[in-house]
mmCIF file of C-alpha atoms in Angstrom:
data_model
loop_
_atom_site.group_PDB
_atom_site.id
_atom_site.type_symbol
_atom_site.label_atom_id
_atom_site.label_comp_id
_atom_site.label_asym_id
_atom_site.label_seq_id
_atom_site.Cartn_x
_atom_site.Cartn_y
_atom_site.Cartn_z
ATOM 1 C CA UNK A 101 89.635 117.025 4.024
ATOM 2 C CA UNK A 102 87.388 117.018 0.819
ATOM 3 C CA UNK A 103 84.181 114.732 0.385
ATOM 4 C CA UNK A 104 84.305 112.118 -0.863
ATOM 5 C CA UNK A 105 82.404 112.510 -3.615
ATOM 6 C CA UNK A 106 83.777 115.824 -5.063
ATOM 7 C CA UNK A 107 86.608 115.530 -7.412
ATOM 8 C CA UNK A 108 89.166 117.988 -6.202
ATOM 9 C CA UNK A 109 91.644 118.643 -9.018
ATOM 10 C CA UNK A 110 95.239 119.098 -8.456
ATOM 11 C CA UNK A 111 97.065 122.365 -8.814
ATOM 12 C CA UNK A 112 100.081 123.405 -10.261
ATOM 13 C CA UNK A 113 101.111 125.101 -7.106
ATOM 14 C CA UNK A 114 100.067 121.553 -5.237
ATOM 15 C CA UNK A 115 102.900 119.758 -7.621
ATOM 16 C CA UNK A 116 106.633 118.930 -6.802
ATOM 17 C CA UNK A 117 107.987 120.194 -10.270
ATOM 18 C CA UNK A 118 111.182 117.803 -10.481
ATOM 19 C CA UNK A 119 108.860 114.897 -9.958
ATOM 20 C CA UNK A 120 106.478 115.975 -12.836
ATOM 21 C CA UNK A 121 108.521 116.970 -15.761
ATOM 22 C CA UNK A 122 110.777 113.433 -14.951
ATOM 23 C CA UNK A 123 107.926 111.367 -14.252
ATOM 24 C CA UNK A 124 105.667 113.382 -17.180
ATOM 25 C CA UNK A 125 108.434 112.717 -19.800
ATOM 26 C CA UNK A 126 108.074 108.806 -19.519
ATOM 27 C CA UNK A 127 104.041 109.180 -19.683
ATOM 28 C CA UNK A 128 104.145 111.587 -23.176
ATOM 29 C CA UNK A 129 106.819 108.602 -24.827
ATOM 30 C CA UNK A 130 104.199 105.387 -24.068
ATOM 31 C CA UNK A 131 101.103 107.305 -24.971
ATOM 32 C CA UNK A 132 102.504 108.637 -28.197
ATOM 33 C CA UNK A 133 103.577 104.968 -28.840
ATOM 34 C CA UNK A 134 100.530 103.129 -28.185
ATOM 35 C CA UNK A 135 98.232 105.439 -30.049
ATOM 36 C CA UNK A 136 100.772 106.053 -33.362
ATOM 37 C CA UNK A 137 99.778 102.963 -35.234
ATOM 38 C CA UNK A 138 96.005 105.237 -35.260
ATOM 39 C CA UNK A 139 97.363 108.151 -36.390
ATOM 40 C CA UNK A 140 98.854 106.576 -38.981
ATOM 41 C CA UNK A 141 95.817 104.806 -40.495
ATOM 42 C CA UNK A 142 93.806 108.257 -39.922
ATOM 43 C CA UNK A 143 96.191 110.677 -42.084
ATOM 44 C CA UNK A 144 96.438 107.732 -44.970
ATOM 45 C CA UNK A 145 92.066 107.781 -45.030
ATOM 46 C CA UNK A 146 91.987 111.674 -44.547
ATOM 47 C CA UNK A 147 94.667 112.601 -47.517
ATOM 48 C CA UNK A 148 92.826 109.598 -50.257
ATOM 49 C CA UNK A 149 90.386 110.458 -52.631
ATOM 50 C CA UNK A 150 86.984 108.831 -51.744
ATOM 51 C CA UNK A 151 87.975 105.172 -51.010
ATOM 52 C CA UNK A 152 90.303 104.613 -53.401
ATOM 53 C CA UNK A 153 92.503 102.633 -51.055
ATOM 54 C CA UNK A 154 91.166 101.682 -48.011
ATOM 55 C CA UNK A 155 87.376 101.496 -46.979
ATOM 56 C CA UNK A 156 87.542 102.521 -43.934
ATOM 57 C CA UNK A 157 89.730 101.832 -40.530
ATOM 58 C CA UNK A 158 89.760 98.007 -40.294
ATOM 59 C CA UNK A 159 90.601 97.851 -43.746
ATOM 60 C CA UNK A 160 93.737 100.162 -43.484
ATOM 61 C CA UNK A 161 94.972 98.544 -40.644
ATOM 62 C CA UNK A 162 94.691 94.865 -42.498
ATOM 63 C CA UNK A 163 95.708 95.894 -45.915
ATOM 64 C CA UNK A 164 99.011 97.973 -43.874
ATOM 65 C CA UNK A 165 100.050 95.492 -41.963
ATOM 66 C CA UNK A 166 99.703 92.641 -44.717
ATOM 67 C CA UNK A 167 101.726 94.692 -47.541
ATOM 68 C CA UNK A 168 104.498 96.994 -45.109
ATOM 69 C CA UNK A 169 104.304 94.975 -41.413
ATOM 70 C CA UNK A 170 104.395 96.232 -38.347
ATOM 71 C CA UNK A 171 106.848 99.063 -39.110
ATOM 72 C CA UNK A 172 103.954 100.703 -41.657
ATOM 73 C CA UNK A 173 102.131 101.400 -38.767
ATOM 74 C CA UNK A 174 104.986 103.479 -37.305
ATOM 75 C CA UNK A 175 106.178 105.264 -39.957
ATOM 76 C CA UNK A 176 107.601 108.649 -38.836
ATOM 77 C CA UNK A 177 107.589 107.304 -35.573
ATOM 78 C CA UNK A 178 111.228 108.562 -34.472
ATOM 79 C CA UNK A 179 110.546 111.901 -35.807
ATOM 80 C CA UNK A 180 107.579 112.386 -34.053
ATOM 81 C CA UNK A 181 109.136 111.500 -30.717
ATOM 82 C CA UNK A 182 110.840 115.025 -30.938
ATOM 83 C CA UNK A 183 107.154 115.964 -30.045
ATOM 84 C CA UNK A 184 107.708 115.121 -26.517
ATOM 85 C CA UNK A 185 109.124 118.987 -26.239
ATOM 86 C CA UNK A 186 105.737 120.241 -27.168
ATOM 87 C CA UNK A 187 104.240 117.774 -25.104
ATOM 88 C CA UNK A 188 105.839 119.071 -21.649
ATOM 89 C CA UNK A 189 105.155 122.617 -23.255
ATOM 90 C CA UNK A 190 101.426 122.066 -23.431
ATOM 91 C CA UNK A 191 101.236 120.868 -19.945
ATOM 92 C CA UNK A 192 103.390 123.786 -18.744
ATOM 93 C CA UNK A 193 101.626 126.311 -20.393
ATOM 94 C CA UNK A 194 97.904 125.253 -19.199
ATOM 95 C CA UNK A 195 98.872 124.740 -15.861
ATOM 96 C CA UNK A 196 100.406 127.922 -15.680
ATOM 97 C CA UNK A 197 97.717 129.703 -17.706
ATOM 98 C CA UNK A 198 94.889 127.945 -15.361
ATOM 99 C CA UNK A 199 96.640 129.297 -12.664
ATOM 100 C CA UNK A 200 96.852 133.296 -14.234
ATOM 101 C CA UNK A 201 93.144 132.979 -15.223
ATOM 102 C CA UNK A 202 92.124 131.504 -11.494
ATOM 103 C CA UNK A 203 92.890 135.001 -10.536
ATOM 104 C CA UNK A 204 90.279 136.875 -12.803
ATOM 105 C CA UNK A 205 88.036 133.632 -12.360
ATOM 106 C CA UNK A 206 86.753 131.277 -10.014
ATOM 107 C CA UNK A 207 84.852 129.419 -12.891
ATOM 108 C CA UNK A 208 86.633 125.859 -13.781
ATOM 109 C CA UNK A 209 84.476 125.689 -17.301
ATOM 110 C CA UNK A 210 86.495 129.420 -18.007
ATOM 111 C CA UNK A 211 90.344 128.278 -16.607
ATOM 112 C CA UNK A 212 89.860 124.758 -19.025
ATOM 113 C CA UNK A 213 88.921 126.850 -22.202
ATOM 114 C CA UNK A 214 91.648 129.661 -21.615
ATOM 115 C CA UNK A 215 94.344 127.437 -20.619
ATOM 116 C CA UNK A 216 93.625 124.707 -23.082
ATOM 117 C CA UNK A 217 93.292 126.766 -26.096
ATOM 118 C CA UNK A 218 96.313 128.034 -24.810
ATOM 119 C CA UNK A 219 98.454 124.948 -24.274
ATOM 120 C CA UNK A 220 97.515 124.196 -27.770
ATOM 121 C CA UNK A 221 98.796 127.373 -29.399
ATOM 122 C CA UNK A 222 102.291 126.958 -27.533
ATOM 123 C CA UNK A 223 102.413 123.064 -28.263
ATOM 124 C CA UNK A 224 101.211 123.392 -32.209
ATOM 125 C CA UNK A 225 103.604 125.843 -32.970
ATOM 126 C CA UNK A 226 106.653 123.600 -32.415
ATOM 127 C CA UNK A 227 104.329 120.506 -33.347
ATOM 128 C CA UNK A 228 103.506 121.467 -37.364
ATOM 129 C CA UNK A 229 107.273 121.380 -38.404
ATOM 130 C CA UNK A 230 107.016 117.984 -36.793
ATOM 131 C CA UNK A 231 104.109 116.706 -37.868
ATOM 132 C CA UNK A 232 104.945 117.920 -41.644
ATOM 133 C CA UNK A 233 107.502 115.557 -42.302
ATOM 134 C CA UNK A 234 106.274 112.978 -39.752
ATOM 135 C CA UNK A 235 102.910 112.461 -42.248
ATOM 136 C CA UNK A 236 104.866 112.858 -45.675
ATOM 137 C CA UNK A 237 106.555 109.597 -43.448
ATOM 138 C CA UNK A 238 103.536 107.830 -42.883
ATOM 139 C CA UNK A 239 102.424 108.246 -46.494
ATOM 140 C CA UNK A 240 105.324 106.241 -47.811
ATOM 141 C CA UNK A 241 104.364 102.851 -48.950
ATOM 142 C CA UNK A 242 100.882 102.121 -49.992
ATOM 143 C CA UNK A 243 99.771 105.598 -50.087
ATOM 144 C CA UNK A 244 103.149 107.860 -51.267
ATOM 145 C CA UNK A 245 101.264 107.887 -54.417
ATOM 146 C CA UNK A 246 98.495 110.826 -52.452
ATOM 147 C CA UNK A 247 102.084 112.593 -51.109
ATOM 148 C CA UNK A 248 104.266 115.505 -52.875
ATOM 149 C CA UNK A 249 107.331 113.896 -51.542
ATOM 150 C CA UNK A 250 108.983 110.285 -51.546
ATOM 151 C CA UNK A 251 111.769 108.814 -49.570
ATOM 152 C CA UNK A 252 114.574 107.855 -51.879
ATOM 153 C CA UNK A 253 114.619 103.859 -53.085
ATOM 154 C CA UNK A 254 117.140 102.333 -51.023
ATOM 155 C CA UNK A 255 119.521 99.693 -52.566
ATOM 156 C CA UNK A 256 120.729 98.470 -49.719
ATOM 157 C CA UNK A 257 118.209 96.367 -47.458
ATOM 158 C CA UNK A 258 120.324 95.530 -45.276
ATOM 159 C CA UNK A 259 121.097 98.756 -43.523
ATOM 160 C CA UNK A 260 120.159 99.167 -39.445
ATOM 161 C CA UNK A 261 116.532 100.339 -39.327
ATOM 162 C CA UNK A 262 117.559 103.219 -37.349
ATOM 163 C CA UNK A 263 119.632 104.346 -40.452
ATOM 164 C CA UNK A 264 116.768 103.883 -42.828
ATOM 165 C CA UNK A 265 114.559 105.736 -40.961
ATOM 166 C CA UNK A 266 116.202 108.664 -40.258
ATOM 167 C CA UNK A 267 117.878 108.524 -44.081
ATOM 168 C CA UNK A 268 114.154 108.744 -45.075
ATOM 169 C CA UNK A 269 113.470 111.344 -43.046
ATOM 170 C CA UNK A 270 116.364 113.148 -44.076
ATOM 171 C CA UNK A 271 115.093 112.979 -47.851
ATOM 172 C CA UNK A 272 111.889 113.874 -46.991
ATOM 173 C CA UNK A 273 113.156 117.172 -45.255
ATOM 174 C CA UNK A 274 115.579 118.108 -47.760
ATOM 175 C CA UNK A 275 112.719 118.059 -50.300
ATOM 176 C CA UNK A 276 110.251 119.814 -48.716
ATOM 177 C CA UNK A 277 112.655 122.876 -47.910
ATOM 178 C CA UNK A 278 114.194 122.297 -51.644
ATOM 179 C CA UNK A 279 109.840 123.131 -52.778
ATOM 180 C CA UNK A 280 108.815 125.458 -50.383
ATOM 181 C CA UNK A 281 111.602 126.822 -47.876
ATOM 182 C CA UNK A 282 111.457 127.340 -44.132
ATOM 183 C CA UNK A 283 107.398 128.082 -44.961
ATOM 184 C CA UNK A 284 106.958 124.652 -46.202
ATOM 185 C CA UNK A 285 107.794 123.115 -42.884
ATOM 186 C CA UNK A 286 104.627 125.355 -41.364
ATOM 187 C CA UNK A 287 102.347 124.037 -44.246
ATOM 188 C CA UNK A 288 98.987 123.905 -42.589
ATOM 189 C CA UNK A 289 99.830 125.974 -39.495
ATOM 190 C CA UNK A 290 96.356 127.851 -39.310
ATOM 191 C CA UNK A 291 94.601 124.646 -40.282
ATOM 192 C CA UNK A 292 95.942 122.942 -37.092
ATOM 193 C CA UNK A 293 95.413 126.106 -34.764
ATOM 194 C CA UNK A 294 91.760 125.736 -36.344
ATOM 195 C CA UNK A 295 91.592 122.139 -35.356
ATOM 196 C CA UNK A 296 93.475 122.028 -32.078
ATOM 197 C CA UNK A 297 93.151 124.834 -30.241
ATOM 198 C CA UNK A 298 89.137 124.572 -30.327
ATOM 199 C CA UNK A 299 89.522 120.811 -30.065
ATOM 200 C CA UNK A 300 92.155 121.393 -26.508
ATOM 201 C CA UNK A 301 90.030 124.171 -25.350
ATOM 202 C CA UNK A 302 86.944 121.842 -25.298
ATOM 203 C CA UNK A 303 88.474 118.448 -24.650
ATOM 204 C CA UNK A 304 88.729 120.017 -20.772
ATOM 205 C CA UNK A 305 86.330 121.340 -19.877
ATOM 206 C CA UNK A 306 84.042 118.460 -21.096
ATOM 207 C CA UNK A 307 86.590 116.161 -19.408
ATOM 208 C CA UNK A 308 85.803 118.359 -16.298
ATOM 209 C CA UNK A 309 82.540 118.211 -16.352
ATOM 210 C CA UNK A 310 81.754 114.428 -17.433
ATOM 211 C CA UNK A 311 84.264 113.556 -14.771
ATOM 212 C CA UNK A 312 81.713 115.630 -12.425
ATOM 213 C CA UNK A 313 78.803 114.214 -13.467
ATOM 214 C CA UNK A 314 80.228 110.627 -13.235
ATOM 215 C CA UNK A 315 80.786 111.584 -9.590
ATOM 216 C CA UNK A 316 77.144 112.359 -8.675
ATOM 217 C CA UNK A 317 75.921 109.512 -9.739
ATOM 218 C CA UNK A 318 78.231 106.872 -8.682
ATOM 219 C CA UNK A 319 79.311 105.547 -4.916
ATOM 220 C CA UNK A 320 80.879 107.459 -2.657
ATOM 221 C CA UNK A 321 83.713 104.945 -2.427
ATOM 222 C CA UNK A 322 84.078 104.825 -6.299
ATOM 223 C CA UNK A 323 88.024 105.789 -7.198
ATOM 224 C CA UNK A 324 88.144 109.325 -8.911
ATOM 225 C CA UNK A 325 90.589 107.788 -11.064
ATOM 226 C CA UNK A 326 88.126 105.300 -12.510
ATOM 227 C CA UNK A 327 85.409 107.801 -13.000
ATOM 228 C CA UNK A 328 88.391 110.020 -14.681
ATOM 229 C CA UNK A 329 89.537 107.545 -16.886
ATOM 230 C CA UNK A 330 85.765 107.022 -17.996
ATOM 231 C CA UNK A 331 85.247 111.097 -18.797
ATOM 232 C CA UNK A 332 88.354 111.406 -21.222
ATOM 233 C CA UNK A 333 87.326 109.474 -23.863
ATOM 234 C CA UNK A 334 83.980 110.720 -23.355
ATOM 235 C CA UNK A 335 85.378 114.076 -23.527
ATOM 236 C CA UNK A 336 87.683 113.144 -26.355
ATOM 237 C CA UNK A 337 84.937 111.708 -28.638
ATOM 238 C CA UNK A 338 82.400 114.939 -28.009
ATOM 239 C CA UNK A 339 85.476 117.012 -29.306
ATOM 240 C CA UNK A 340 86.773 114.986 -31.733
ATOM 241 C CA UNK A 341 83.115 114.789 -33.583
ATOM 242 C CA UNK A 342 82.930 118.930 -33.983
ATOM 243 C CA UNK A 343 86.391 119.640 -34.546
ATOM 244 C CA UNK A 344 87.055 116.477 -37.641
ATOM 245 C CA UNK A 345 86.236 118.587 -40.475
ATOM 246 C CA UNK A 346 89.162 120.728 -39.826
ATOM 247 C CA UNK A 347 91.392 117.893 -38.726
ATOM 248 C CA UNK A 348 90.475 116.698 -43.027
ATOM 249 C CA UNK A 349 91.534 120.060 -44.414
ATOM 250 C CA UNK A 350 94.550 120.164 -42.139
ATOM 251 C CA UNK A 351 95.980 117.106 -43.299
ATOM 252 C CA UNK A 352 94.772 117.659 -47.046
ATOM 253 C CA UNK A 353 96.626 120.808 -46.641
ATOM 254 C CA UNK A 354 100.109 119.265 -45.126
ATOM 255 C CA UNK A 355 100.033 116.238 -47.122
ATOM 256 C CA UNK A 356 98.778 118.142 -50.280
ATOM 257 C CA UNK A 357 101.019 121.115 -50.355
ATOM 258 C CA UNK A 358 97.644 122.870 -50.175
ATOM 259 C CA UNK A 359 98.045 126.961 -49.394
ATOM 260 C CA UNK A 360 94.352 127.798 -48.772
ATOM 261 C CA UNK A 361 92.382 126.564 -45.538
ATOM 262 C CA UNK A 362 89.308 127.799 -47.488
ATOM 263 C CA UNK A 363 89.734 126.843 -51.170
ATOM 264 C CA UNK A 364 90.445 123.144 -49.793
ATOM 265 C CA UNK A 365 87.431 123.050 -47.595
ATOM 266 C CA UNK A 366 85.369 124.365 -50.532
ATOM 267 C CA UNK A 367 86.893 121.773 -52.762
ATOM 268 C CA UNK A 368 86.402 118.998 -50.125
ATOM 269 C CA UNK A 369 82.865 119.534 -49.685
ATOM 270 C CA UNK A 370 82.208 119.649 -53.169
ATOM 271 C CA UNK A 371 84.140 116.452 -54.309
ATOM 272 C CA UNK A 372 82.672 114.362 -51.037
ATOM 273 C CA UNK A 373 79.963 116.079 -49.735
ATOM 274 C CA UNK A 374 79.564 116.010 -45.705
ATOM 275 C CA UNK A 375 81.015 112.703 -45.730
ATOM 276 C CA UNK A 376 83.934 113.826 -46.517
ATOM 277 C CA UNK A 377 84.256 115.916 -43.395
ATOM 278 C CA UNK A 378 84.009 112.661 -41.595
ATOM 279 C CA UNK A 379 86.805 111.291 -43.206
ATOM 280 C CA UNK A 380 89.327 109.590 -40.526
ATOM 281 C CA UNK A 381 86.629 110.448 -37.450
ATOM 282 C CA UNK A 382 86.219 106.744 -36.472
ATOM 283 C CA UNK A 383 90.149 106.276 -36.483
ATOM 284 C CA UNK A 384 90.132 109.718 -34.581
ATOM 285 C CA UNK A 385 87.739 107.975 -32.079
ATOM 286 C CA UNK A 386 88.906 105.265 -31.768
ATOM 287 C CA UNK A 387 92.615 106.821 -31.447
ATOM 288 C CA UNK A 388 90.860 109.232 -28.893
ATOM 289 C CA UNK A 389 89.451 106.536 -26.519
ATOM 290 C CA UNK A 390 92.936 104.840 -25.358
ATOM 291 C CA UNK A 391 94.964 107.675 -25.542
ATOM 292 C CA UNK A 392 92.140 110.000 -23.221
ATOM 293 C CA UNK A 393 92.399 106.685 -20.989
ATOM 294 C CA UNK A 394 96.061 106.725 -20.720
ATOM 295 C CA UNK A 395 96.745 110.609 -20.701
ATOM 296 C CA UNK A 396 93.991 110.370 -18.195
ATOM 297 C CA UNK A 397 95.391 107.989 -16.278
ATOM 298 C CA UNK A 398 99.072 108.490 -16.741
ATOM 299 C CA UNK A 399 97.999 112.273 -16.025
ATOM 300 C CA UNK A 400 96.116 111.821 -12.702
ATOM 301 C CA UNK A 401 98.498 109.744 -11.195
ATOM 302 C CA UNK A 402 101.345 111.733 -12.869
ATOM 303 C CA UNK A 403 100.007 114.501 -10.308
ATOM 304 C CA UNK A 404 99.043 112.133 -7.426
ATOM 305 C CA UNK A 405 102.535 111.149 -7.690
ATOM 306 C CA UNK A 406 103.846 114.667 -7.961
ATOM 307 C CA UNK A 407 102.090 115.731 -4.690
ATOM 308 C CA UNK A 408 103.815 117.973 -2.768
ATOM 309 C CA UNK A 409 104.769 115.571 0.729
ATOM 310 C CA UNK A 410 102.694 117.713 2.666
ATOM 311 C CA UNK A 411 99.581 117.366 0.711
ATOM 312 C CA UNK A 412 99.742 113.939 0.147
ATOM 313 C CA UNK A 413 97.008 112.253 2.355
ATOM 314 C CA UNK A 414 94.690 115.199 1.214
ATOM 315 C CA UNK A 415 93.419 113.770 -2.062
ATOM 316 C CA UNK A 416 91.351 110.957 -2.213
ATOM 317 C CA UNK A 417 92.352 108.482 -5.116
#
């Protein structure tokens, strides 16, 4: 039996699989849709020139709502469900990884770096297609003025929302293979490996360790899962802050039809100045904090609930 007051993380070989791909399924669809509406408002302040429409988070969230409702603040949401495949691929592929790399190395800090960056490769790389038409989505309305592409006018109103959506999305696809081919649906592809893979590779180790620290110093009777749920967004906001200025470029280049990662930081910096590489970071942040909570969360118990039978009574929650 562990102390108390040592966080023992759960393996992948300690997991009942059926359990965590059903359960982990179910956990990927609620994050994603209580964290969209701040993705949204992110891309839209990332992809405008200075503050030409929105000055800053609160004011893109107000001035969304009032003009295009609730359902601005989910545009491209259906597509972007089809992320829940990359979703179960990224945790497959750092579990699995963490487990490979425990056998060159005992060192947590080295099996969250390796397996993260790793995850992210796997997960981006059926992500960008995604994620390409998902923000041409969220850039309709107020802000498909700053977007290549725009969703066909549609005459009829009173057509099923379902049927709008997707008929959008359909446009938008068409038109972005019509302008670029197959290519144009991998559009930023480097710029995301640039921004995720570093930003995956340190979210967990920093997780890791905060989570530690938060263990030394509080009771021995204080649930793990509280101190865990306190180190994600922690660890999200620490990674969020160095990686931003290539979350900017990535979505300049996406939204943009940009072809060069360096010409469009160059440009960036230039037109803006270092502010501009903070573009979006306090949406980012403030996306960050619930979603580390609720991966967190959703994770943890994901695996507590996963638990092998056997092992059950062997972690302390």
């Amino acid at each position: 039996m562990q102390q108390k007051g040592a966080i023992q993380i759960i393996e992948w070989e300690d997991l009942d699989k059926r359990k965590f791909y059903s359960l982990g399924v179910f956990m990927t669809l609620t994050t994603r849709a209580t964290v969209y509406p701040a993705s949204v408002i992110r891309t839209r302040l990332q992809v405008q020139k200075g503050k030409a429409l929105y000055t800053g988070t609160l004011d893109a969230f107000c001035k969304i709502l009032r003009a295009e409702g609730v359902q601005g603040l989910y545009r491209g949401f259906m597509v972007n469900t089809f992320t829940l495949i990359s979703g179960q691929a990224y945790i497959t592929t750092y579990e699995l990884v963490r487990k490979y790399v425990s056998q060159y190395s005992p060192s947590n800090t080295v099996k969250s770096v390796v397996a993260g960056g790793a995850a992210s490769l796997v997960a981006q790389t059926i992500t960008v297609p995604i994620d390409v038409v998902s923000q041409h989505l969220m850039m309709q309305g107020q802000g498909e003025h700053l977007t290549r592409f725009k969703a066909k006018p549609k005459m009829v109103i009173a057509a099923s929302k379902r049927r709008l959506t997707f008929g959008q999305t359909r446009d938008i696809t068409v038109q972005i293979f019509a302008a670029d081919g197959f290519r144009g649906f991998y559009r930023g592809y480097v710029a995301s490996l640039l921004t995720y893979i570093p930003n995956s590779a340190l979210w967990w180790p920093f997780y890791h360790f905060y989570a530690e620290q938060l263990s030394l110093m509080a009771p021995n009777d204080c649930p793990h899962l509280l101190l865990q749920a306190v180190a994600g967004p922690m660890a999200a906001a620490t990674a969020s802050t160095i990686t931003n200025p290539m979350d900017v470029v990535r979505a300049r280049v996406q939204v943009e039809g940009r072809s060069s990662v360096i010409e469009t930081f160059k440009q960036l910096l230039a037109e803006e100045g270092v502010y501009g590489m903070t573009k979006g970071l306090s949406a980012r942040i403030i996306s960050s904090t619930p979603t580390s909570v609720l991966i967190v969360v959703g994770y943890e118990t994901l695996k507590r609930l996963s638990l092998r039978a056997e092992l059950v009574d062997s972690r302390h929650w």
